[in-house]
Tab-separated table of C-alpha atoms in Angstrom:
chain	number	residue	atom	x	y	z
A	9	MET	CA	41.437	59.000	36.233
A	10	GLU	CA	41.797	58.064	32.635
A	11	ARG	CA	40.143	60.961	30.709
A	12	TYR	CA	41.673	59.651	27.501
A	13	GLN	CA	40.195	56.038	27.671
A	14	ASP	CA	39.346	55.113	23.984
A	15	LYS	CA	40.552	58.324	22.797
A	16	VAL	CA	43.133	58.861	19.794
A	17	VAL	CA	45.507	61.854	19.951
A	18	LEU	CA	47.540	63.138	16.898
A	19	ILE	CA	50.576	65.220	18.123
A	20	THR	CA	52.533	67.331	15.285
A	21	GLY	CA	56.171	67.618	16.305
A	22	ALA	CA	58.205	64.846	18.280
A	23	GLY	CA	60.324	67.094	20.516
A	24	ASP	CA	60.363	67.972	24.145
A	25	VAL	CA	56.734	69.164	24.620
A	26	ALA	CA	55.397	66.590	22.329
A	27	GLU	CA	57.119	63.572	24.400
A	28	ALA	CA	55.901	65.096	27.485
A	29	ALA	CA	52.533	65.550	26.365
A	30	ALA	CA	52.393	62.065	24.959
A	31	LYS	CA	53.480	60.548	28.221
A	32	ARG	CA	50.729	62.339	30.213
A	33	LEU	CA	48.144	61.337	27.591
A	34	LEU	CA	49.271	57.840	27.633
A	35	CYS	CA	49.016	57.748	31.371
A	36	GLU	CA	45.413	58.823	30.923
A	37	GLY	CA	44.532	56.122	28.532
A	38	ALA	CA	45.178	57.510	25.033
A	39	LYS	CA	46.298	56.277	21.882
A	40	VAL	CA	49.077	58.508	20.515
A	41	ALA	CA	50.303	59.177	16.955
A	42	PHE	CA	53.115	61.391	16.540
A	43	SER	CA	53.928	63.233	13.074
A	44	ASP	CA	57.288	64.826	12.402
A	45	PHE	CA	59.429	65.774	9.247
A	46	SER	CA	62.348	63.726	10.886
A	47	GLN	CA	62.381	60.004	11.105
A	48	GLU	CA	64.997	60.072	13.460
A	49	ALA	CA	63.083	62.124	15.920
A	50	LEU	CA	59.916	59.985	15.501
A	51	ASP	CA	61.947	56.841	16.103
A	52	ALA	CA	63.703	58.424	19.094
A	53	ALA	CA	60.304	59.496	20.680
A	54	ILE	CA	58.672	56.263	20.133
A	55	SER	CA	61.681	54.054	21.210
A	56	GLY	CA	61.892	56.064	24.437
A	57	LEU	CA	58.360	55.571	25.243
A	58	LYS	CA	58.520	51.940	24.661
A	59	ALA	CA	61.673	51.724	26.757
A	60	GLU	CA	59.785	53.325	29.544
A	61	GLY	CA	57.298	50.332	29.173
A	62	TRP	CA	54.626	51.983	27.140
A	63	ASP	CA	52.508	49.576	24.865
A	64	GLY	CA	53.848	49.885	21.195
A	65	GLU	CA	50.249	49.189	20.207
A	66	ARG	CA	49.054	52.458	21.526
A	67	LEU	CA	51.867	54.389	19.494
A	68	MET	CA	52.271	55.312	15.924
A	69	GLY	CA	54.728	57.435	13.951
A	70	ILE	CA	54.213	59.189	10.686
A	71	LYS	CA	56.746	61.239	8.796
A	72	CYS	CA	55.063	64.514	7.867
A	73	ASP	CA	56.400	67.943	7.021
A	74	VAL	CA	53.580	70.472	8.089
A	75	ARG	CA	54.830	72.923	5.579
A	76	LYS	CA	52.912	70.851	3.180
A	77	TYR	CA	49.278	70.449	3.442
A	78	GLU	CA	48.963	67.120	1.417
A	79	GLU	CA	51.377	65.541	4.250
A	80	CYS	CA	49.304	66.508	7.036
A	81	GLU	CA	46.201	65.304	5.055
A	82	ALA	CA	47.986	61.903	4.596
A	83	ALA	CA	48.887	61.872	8.288
A	84	VAL	CA	45.525	62.115	9.366
A	85	ASN	CA	44.193	59.634	6.923
A	86	ALA	CA	46.881	57.101	8.285
A	87	VAL	CA	45.665	57.501	11.701
A	88	LEU	CA	42.013	57.349	10.794
A	89	ALA	CA	42.904	53.967	8.877
A	90	ARG	CA	44.628	52.714	12.020
A	91	TRP	CA	42.274	53.841	14.789
A	92	GLY	CA	39.156	55.141	13.172
A	93	GLN	CA	39.074	58.479	14.699
A	94	ILE	CA	41.060	61.583	16.020
A	95	ASP	CA	39.534	62.949	19.034
A	96	THR	CA	42.270	65.407	19.938
A	97	LEU	CA	44.957	67.317	17.765
A	98	VAL	CA	47.997	68.763	19.609
A	99	ALA	CA	50.138	70.950	17.452
A	100	THR	CA	53.522	71.393	18.960
A	101	ALA	CA	55.740	71.459	15.666
A	102	GLY	CA	57.888	74.559	15.711
A	103	ILE	CA	61.255	76.016	15.158
A	104	ILE	CA	63.327	78.962	16.507
A	105	ARG	CA	65.531	81.135	14.553
A	106	HIS	CA	66.256	84.055	16.870
A	107	CYS	CA	68.246	87.009	15.893
A	108	PRO	CA	67.756	90.775	15.696
A	109	ILE	CA	65.646	92.125	12.692
A	110	ASP	CA	68.443	93.894	11.093
A	111	GLU	CA	70.446	90.753	11.033
A	112	MET	CA	67.506	88.211	10.026
A	113	THR	CA	67.317	86.832	6.431
A	114	GLU	CA	64.439	86.508	4.471
A	115	ALA	CA	64.893	82.713	4.752
A	116	GLN	CA	64.975	82.774	8.466
A	117	TRP	CA	61.730	84.944	8.618
A	118	GLN	CA	60.244	82.584	6.183
A	119	ASP	CA	61.093	79.227	7.589
A	120	VAL	CA	59.742	80.240	11.069
A	121	VAL	CA	56.457	81.497	9.453
A	122	ASP	CA	56.090	78.321	7.126
A	123	ILE	CA	56.368	75.941	10.250
A	124	ASN	CA	55.165	77.718	13.251
A	125	LEU	CA	52.224	79.358	11.559
A	126	THR	CA	51.215	77.931	8.313
A	127	GLY	CA	52.167	74.409	9.753
A	128	VAL	CA	49.593	74.978	12.358
A	129	PHE	CA	47.014	76.090	9.689
A	130	HIS	CA	47.689	72.782	7.663
A	131	ALA	CA	47.308	70.546	10.631
A	132	VAL	CA	44.173	71.983	11.788
A	133	LYS	CA	42.843	72.295	8.353
A	134	SER	CA	43.495	68.449	7.800
A	135	VAL	CA	41.937	67.298	10.875
A	136	VAL	CA	38.725	69.447	10.981
A	137	PRO	CA	36.661	67.561	8.308
A	138	SER	CA	36.766	64.146	10.554
A	139	MET	CA	35.941	66.238	13.506
A	140	LYS	CA	32.952	68.012	11.809
A	141	GLU	CA	31.611	64.703	10.553
A	142	ARG	CA	31.636	63.390	14.427
A	143	LYS	CA	30.543	66.665	15.741
A	144	TYR	CA	33.379	66.263	18.295
A	145	GLY	CA	36.959	67.320	18.806
A	146	HIS	CA	39.728	69.124	20.733
A	147	ILE	CA	42.329	71.103	19.135
A	148	VAL	CA	45.245	72.388	21.384
A	149	VAL	CA	47.907	74.542	19.764
A	150	ILE	CA	51.364	75.367	21.532
A	151	SER	CA	51.961	79.239	21.506
A	152	SER	CA	54.632	80.860	23.694
A	153	ILE	CA	55.070	83.784	26.072
A	154	GLY	CA	57.068	85.154	23.184
A	155	GLY	CA	53.725	85.794	21.181
A	156	ARG	CA	52.148	87.536	24.324
A	157	THR	CA	54.823	89.931	25.325
A	158	GLY	CA	58.423	91.223	24.300
A	159	ARG	CA	61.116	89.061	25.554
A	160	PRO	CA	64.727	89.085	25.395
A	161	GLY	CA	66.332	86.725	22.755
A	162	VAL	CA	62.930	86.136	20.995
A	163	GLY	CA	62.971	87.123	17.381
A	164	VAL	CA	60.403	88.930	15.555
A	165	ASN	CA	59.714	85.866	13.119
A	166	TYR	CA	59.104	83.590	16.301
A	167	ALA	CA	56.932	86.371	18.120
A	168	ALA	CA	54.865	86.989	14.898
A	169	THR	CA	54.125	83.413	14.463
A	170	LYS	CA	53.126	82.588	18.083
A	171	ALA	CA	50.904	85.889	18.310
A	172	GLY	CA	49.511	84.556	14.813
A	173	VAL	CA	48.452	81.136	16.341
A	174	ASN	CA	46.586	82.707	19.321
A	175	GLY	CA	44.733	84.835	16.772
A	176	LEU	CA	44.045	81.792	14.716
A	177	VAL	CA	42.851	79.870	17.993
A	178	MET	CA	40.436	82.648	18.747
A	179	CYS	CA	38.871	82.818	15.493
A	180	LEU	CA	38.461	78.976	15.139
A	181	GLY	CA	36.971	78.724	18.623
A	182	TYR	CA	34.199	80.880	17.252
A	183	GLU	CA	34.059	79.377	13.777
A	184	LEU	CA	34.222	75.615	14.902
A	185	GLY	CA	31.961	75.935	17.948
A	186	PRO	CA	28.727	74.769	16.390
A	187	TRP	CA	30.400	71.316	15.474
A	188	GLN	CA	31.341	71.051	19.220
A	189	ILE	CA	34.981	71.396	18.308
A	190	THR	CA	37.089	73.287	20.843
A	191	VAL	CA	40.277	75.209	19.966
A	192	ASN	CA	42.652	76.397	22.454
A	193	SER	CA	46.418	77.243	23.068
A	194	VAL	CA	48.943	76.961	25.641
A	195	ALA	CA	51.435	79.763	26.142
A	196	PRO	CA	54.534	78.535	27.993
A	197	GLY	CA	57.130	80.615	29.484
A	198	PRO	CA	60.860	79.385	29.931
A	199	LEU	CA	60.934	75.758	30.285
A	200	LYS	CA	63.670	73.073	31.331
A	201	GLY	CA	63.999	71.402	27.979
A	202	LYS	CA	66.751	69.394	26.308
A	203	MET	CA	68.542	72.888	25.694
A	204	PHE	CA	68.301	73.703	29.417
A	205	ALA	CA	71.558	71.435	30.166
A	206	GLY	CA	73.691	73.304	27.836
A	207	MET	CA	72.652	76.743	29.338
A	208	THR	CA	75.131	78.994	31.345
A	209	GLN	CA	74.148	80.151	34.825
A	210	ASP	CA	73.766	83.573	33.570
A	211	ARG	CA	71.343	82.632	30.883
A	212	ILE	CA	69.390	80.438	33.276
A	213	GLU	CA	69.169	83.435	35.551
A	214	SER	CA	68.178	85.919	32.752
A	215	LEU	CA	65.417	83.674	31.512
A	216	SER	CA	64.090	82.951	35.253
A	217	ALA	CA	64.147	86.751	36.166
A	218	GLY	CA	60.663	87.932	37.180
A	219	ILE	CA	59.055	84.361	37.494
A	220	ARG	CA	56.805	84.769	40.582
A	221	LEU	CA	56.878	81.189	41.504
A	222	GLN	CA	60.833	81.425	41.433
A	223	ARG	CA	61.463	78.392	39.079
A	224	MET	CA	61.538	77.672	35.339
A	225	GLY	CA	58.782	75.533	34.115
A	226	GLU	CA	58.941	71.689	33.733
A	227	LEU	CA	57.603	70.157	30.664
A	228	SER	CA	55.332	68.349	32.741
A	229	ASP	CA	53.675	71.609	33.558
A	230	VAL	CA	52.767	72.168	30.096
A	231	ALA	CA	51.855	68.635	29.490
A	232	ALA	CA	49.111	68.974	32.287
A	233	ALA	CA	47.855	72.135	30.554
A	234	ILE	CA	47.607	70.133	27.271
A	235	ALA	CA	45.861	67.106	28.873
A	236	TYR	CA	43.142	69.420	30.380
A	237	LEU	CA	42.442	71.499	27.121
A	238	GLY	CA	42.643	68.304	24.999
A	239	SER	CA	40.092	66.559	27.320
A	240	ASP	CA	36.057	66.745	27.857
A	241	ASP	CA	37.066	68.553	31.138
A	242	ALA	CA	37.422	71.474	28.885
A	243	ALA	CA	34.390	70.878	26.764
A	244	TRP	CA	33.083	74.358	27.507
A	245	THR	CA	36.318	76.164	26.823
A	246	THR	CA	37.283	77.437	23.626
A	247	GLY	CA	39.138	80.307	22.003
A	248	GLU	CA	41.462	80.796	25.031
A	249	VAL	CA	45.069	81.092	25.522
A	250	LEU	CA	46.263	79.418	28.662
A	251	ASP	CA	49.285	81.132	30.128
A	252	VAL	CA	51.654	78.630	32.027
A	253	ASN	CA	54.584	80.777	32.873
A	254	GLY	CA	54.842	80.723	36.728
A	255	GLY	CA	53.522	84.264	36.804
A	256	LEU	CA	56.008	85.711	34.739
A	257	GLN	CA	53.383	87.467	32.653
A	258	TYR	CA	49.587	87.703	32.811
């Protein structure tokens, strides 16, 4: 089933979740543009996908710092110039700076807020005009279980931004509905990303404790949720936060 045939997807970020989402969407027929502040990350994501056999003509990389609205706007314009439309935005760009609040610096607070929350605002704001013009679009934002409930090892900066994007999503679902633009978020639990390989067994067991399905999540689990919410299968779903956490919290 190719739900994304003739569709164009812009993904902010080029990390684990972004790559997994891109693979899933490419499988379903999409053209995919990555935007990231790191040229190295962009090159790695695109070269990795090409090495797996994906057509480079369906891939695009744009250097973009989501902290700067003008760069987000330029990224959107670059995609529109090449492919003429953006059907789905997937906002994955984010950072982690976990530490206790009494040890957290102003810079650690602000860096996370600027990228995880203001960066989402910039990405969405930049793509909405073209979606409004077409009266069509899907926006998927990556939140976290850390924005839904207290979690060990989750800093207040990260938790606040992820809770903030959930609020943004609920508000925008209401605001953008008349233009047939859906806005939803995915809130993953603990995932087997690149950092997983370096974790101690004690850390893995701590993260996994309480997961009713008795395993940590795969990146493909989150990619499947993104693919659903970013497609026309979810055309009547908006303003929702989809928890993908194996029953750890709901």
